[in-house]
PDB file of C-alpha atoms in Angstrom:
ATOM      1  CA  MET A   1     176.845 267.945  62.430  1.00 53.00           C
ATOM      2  CA  LEU A   2     180.045 269.570  63.227  1.00 47.00           C
ATOM      3  CA  LEU A   3     181.219 272.691  61.668  1.00 46.00           C
ATOM      4  CA  PRO A   4     184.965 273.013  61.044  1.00 42.00           C
ATOM      5  CA  HIS A   5     185.346 276.216  63.267  1.00 41.00           C
ATOM      6  CA  GLN A   6     183.379 274.506  66.385  1.00 40.00           C
ATOM      7  CA  PRO A   7     185.305 272.804  68.815  1.00 39.00           C
ATOM      8  CA  LEU A   8     183.836 269.480  69.734  1.00 38.00           C
ATOM      9  CA  GLN A   9     183.245 268.878  73.442  1.00 38.00           C
ATOM     10  CA  GLU A  10     183.544 265.243  74.000  1.00 37.00           C
ATOM     11  CA  ALA A  11     180.643 263.667  76.125  1.00 37.00           C
ATOM     12  CA  ALA A  12     181.584 261.154  78.829  1.00 37.00           C
ATOM     13  CA  VAL A  13     181.002 257.727  77.860  1.00 37.00           C
ATOM     14  CA  PRO A  14     181.122 254.496  80.236  1.00 37.00           C
ATOM     15  CA  SER A  15     184.170 252.808  79.589  1.00 37.00           C
ATOM     16  CA  GLN A  16     182.283 249.710  78.930  1.00 41.00           C
ATOM     17  CA  ARG A  17     180.264 251.350  76.021  1.00 46.00           C
ATOM     18  CA  ILE A  18     183.519 252.461  73.976  1.00 45.00           C
ATOM     19  CA  SER A  19     183.327 250.887  70.611  1.00 46.00           C
ATOM     20  CA  ALA A  20     186.435 249.803  68.763  1.00 45.00           C
ATOM     21  CA  ARG A  21     185.550 252.681  66.440  1.00 45.00           C
ATOM     22  CA  GLU A  22     185.852 255.163  69.279  1.00 45.00           C
ATOM     23  CA  GLN A  23     189.255 253.492  70.690  1.00 48.00           C
ATOM     24  CA  ALA A  24     190.501 254.247  66.995  1.00 49.00           C
ATOM     25  CA  GLY A  25     189.674 258.044  66.901  1.00 60.00           C
ATOM     26  CA  PRO A  26     186.984 260.548  67.761  1.00 85.00           C
ATOM     27  CA  TRP A  27     183.678 259.640  66.138  1.00 84.00           C
ATOM     28  CA  HIS A  28     183.127 262.786  64.280  1.00 84.00           C
ATOM     29  CA  SER A  29     186.347 262.293  62.207  1.00 87.00           C
ATOM     30  CA  GLU A  30     184.253 259.645  60.326  1.00 88.00           C
ATOM     31  CA  ALA A  31     181.027 261.984  59.865  1.00 90.00           C
ATOM     32  CA  VAL A  32     179.643 261.854  56.315  1.00 89.00           C
ATOM     33  CA  CYS A  33     178.725 265.560  56.937  1.00 88.00           C
ATOM     34  CA  ARG A  34     182.009 266.825  57.235  1.00 85.00           C
ATOM     35  CA  ARG A  35     181.989 266.360  53.123  1.00 78.00           C
ATOM     36  CA  ASP A  36     178.820 268.357  52.730  1.00 66.00           C
ATOM     37  CA  GLU A  37     177.592 271.856  52.980  1.00 72.00           C
ATOM     38  CA  ALA A  38     177.160 272.824  56.325  1.00 73.00           C
ATOM     39  CA  GLY A  39     174.020 274.999  55.468  1.00 81.00           C
ATOM     40  CA  LEU A  40     172.384 271.842  54.803  1.00 91.00           C
ATOM     41  CA  PHE A  41     172.339 271.150  58.401  1.00 93.00           C
ATOM     42  CA  PHE A  42     171.461 274.544  60.052  1.00 91.00           C
ATOM     43  CA  ALA A  43     168.770 276.865  58.732  1.00 89.00           C
ATOM     44  CA  PRO A  44     169.655 280.345  57.680  1.00 88.00           C
ATOM     45  CA  SER A  45     167.590 283.225  59.103  1.00 87.00           C
ATOM     46  CA  LYS A  46     163.978 283.658  58.134  1.00 91.00           C
ATOM     47  CA  GLU A  47     163.647 280.229  56.255  1.00 93.00           C
ATOM     48  CA  PRO A  48     160.574 279.650  54.602  1.00 95.00           C
ATOM     49  CA  THR A  49     158.946 276.578  56.107  1.00 94.00           C
ATOM     50  CA  ALA A  50     158.670 274.601  52.982  1.00 96.00           C
ATOM     51  CA  ALA A  51     162.369 275.313  52.309  1.00 95.00           C
ATOM     52  CA  ARG A  52     163.302 274.173  55.849  1.00 94.00           C
ATOM     53  CA  LEU A  53     161.198 270.991  55.663  1.00 95.00           C
ATOM     54  CA  SER A  54     163.232 270.133  52.229  1.00 96.00           C
ATOM     55  CA  ARG A  55     166.594 271.257  53.709  1.00 96.00           C
ATOM     56  CA  GLU A  56     166.297 269.172  56.655  1.00 96.00           C
ATOM     57  CA  GLU A  57     164.924 265.915  54.758  1.00 96.00           C
ATOM     58  CA  ALA A  58     167.822 266.453  52.726  1.00 95.00           C
ATOM     59  CA  ALA A  59     170.250 266.622  55.995  1.00 96.00           C
ATOM     60  CA  LYS A  60     168.671 263.631  57.141  1.00 96.00           C
ATOM     61  CA  ARG A  61     169.263 261.382  53.964  1.00 95.00           C
ATOM     62  CA  VAL A  62     173.097 262.448  54.441  1.00 94.00           C
ATOM     63  CA  CYS A  63     172.541 261.338  58.202  1.00 95.00           C
ATOM     64  CA  ALA A  64     171.180 258.027  57.359  1.00 95.00           C
ATOM     65  CA  ARG A  65     173.863 256.951  55.102  1.00 93.00           C
ATOM     66  CA  CYS A  66     176.619 258.049  58.082  1.00 94.00           C
ATOM     67  CA  PRO A  67     178.520 255.205  60.000  1.00 94.00           C
ATOM     68  CA  VAL A  68     178.541 257.384  63.295  1.00 95.00           C
ATOM     69  CA  MET A  69     174.932 258.689  63.336  1.00 95.00           C
ATOM     70  CA  VAL A  70     174.197 257.269  66.672  1.00 96.00           C
ATOM     71  CA  GLU A  71     177.197 258.664  68.319  1.00 95.00           C
ATOM     72  CA  CYS A  72     176.158 262.103  66.773  1.00 94.00           C
ATOM     73  CA  ARG A  73     172.925 261.862  67.690  1.00 95.00           C
ATOM     74  CA  GLU A  74     173.960 261.090  71.335  1.00 94.00           C
ATOM     75  CA  HIS A  75     176.299 263.931  71.238  1.00 94.00           C
ATOM     76  CA  ALA A  76     173.604 266.447  70.379  1.00 94.00           C
ATOM     77  CA  LEU A  77     171.519 265.069  73.005  1.00 95.00           C
ATOM     78  CA  LEU A  78     174.222 265.115  75.802  1.00 93.00           C
ATOM     79  CA  GLN A  79     175.068 268.521  75.046  1.00 91.00           C
ATOM     80  CA  PRO A  80     172.317 269.580  74.232  1.00 85.00           C
ATOM     81  CA  GLU A  81     172.396 271.157  70.956  1.00 91.00           C
ATOM     82  CA  PRO A  82     169.906 273.671  70.279  1.00 92.00           C
ATOM     83  CA  TYR A  83     169.934 274.025  66.542  1.00 92.00           C
ATOM     84  CA  GLY A  84     170.621 272.199  63.388  1.00 94.00           C
ATOM     85  CA  VAL A  85     170.192 268.438  62.256  1.00 96.00           C
ATOM     86  CA  TRP A  86     172.246 266.023  64.488  1.00 95.00           C
ATOM     87  CA  GLY A  87     172.305 262.272  64.077  1.00 96.00           C
ATOM     88  CA  GLY A  88     169.215 262.680  61.757  1.00 97.00           C
ATOM     89  CA  LEU A  89     167.181 264.337  64.248  1.00 97.00           C
ATOM     90  CA  THR A  90     165.911 268.093  64.186  1.00 96.00           C
ATOM     91  CA  ALA A  91     166.187 270.268  67.113  1.00 95.00           C
ATOM     92  CA  ALA A  92     162.601 270.017  67.611  1.00 95.00           C
ATOM     93  CA  GLU A  93     162.738 266.120  67.524  1.00 97.00           C
ATOM     94  CA  ARG A  94     165.633 265.919  69.913  1.00 96.00           C
ATOM     95  CA  ARG A  95     163.504 268.079  72.313  1.00 95.00           C
ATOM     96  CA  VAL A  96     160.817 265.252  72.080  1.00 96.00           C
ATOM     97  CA  VAL A  97     163.372 262.548  72.669  1.00 95.00           C
ATOM     98  CA  LEU A  98     164.876 264.380  75.742  1.00 95.00           C
ATOM     99  CA  ALA A  99     161.295 264.659  77.366  1.00 95.00           C
ATOM    100  CA  ARG A 100     160.608 261.128  76.605  1.00 95.00           C
ATOM    101  CA  ARG A 101     163.714 260.286  78.450  1.00 92.00           C
ATOM    102  CA  ARG A 102     163.002 262.522  81.195  1.00 93.00           C
ATOM    103  CA  ARG A 103     159.686 261.179  81.786  1.00 94.00           C
ATOM    104  CA  ARG A 104     160.960 257.301  81.357  1.00 94.00           C
ATOM    105  CA  ASP A 105     163.583 258.269  84.024  1.00 91.00           C
ATOM    106  CA  ALA A 106     161.076 259.663  86.518  1.00 93.00           C
ATOM    107  CA  ASP A 107     158.790 256.767  85.990  1.00 92.00           C
ATOM    108  CA  LEU A 108     161.875 254.298  86.849  1.00 92.00           C
ATOM    109  CA  GLN A 109     162.736 256.468  89.820  1.00 92.00           C
ATOM    110  CA  ARG A 110     159.009 256.506  90.987  1.00 91.00           C
ATOM    111  CA  ALA A 111     158.913 252.792  90.503  1.00 92.00           C
ATOM    112  CA  ALA A 112     161.888 252.213  92.282  1.00 91.00           C
ATOM    113  CA  ARG A 113     160.979 253.915  95.409  1.00 90.00           C
ATOM    114  CA  VAL A 114     157.464 252.062  95.463  1.00 90.00           C
ATOM    115  CA  ALA A 115     159.390 248.760  95.097  1.00 90.00           C
ATOM    116  CA  ALA A 116     161.783 249.650  98.027  1.00 90.00           C
ATOM    117  CA  ALA A 117     158.668 251.159 100.245  1.00 87.00           C
ATOM    118  CA  GLY A 118     156.680 247.878  99.508  1.00 73.00           C
TER     119      GLY A 118
END
């Protein structure tokens, strides 16, 4: 989710992975959330748990119909964005994804060292 007053810091994308959509313009210009209430994607202070869960599910429904959901998610993971629903994931869900990626990368590096030594 991109707030109107928030500058976007572009994430580095390898040139071979640039899609036709990205060549046409920045991904966030096509984001469905640009037309929705920003409050849907970010928690107000002291929000009750039931209200937070309901709001997050509503935000995820918006994300599910967004043509740039994957780009948004990767942006939030690369930054990393500490708050809000981005690319259909909450901040807690993004922390889980990042932890899994770190474990996977560590496992791959370990396997490469073993293969090189063996």
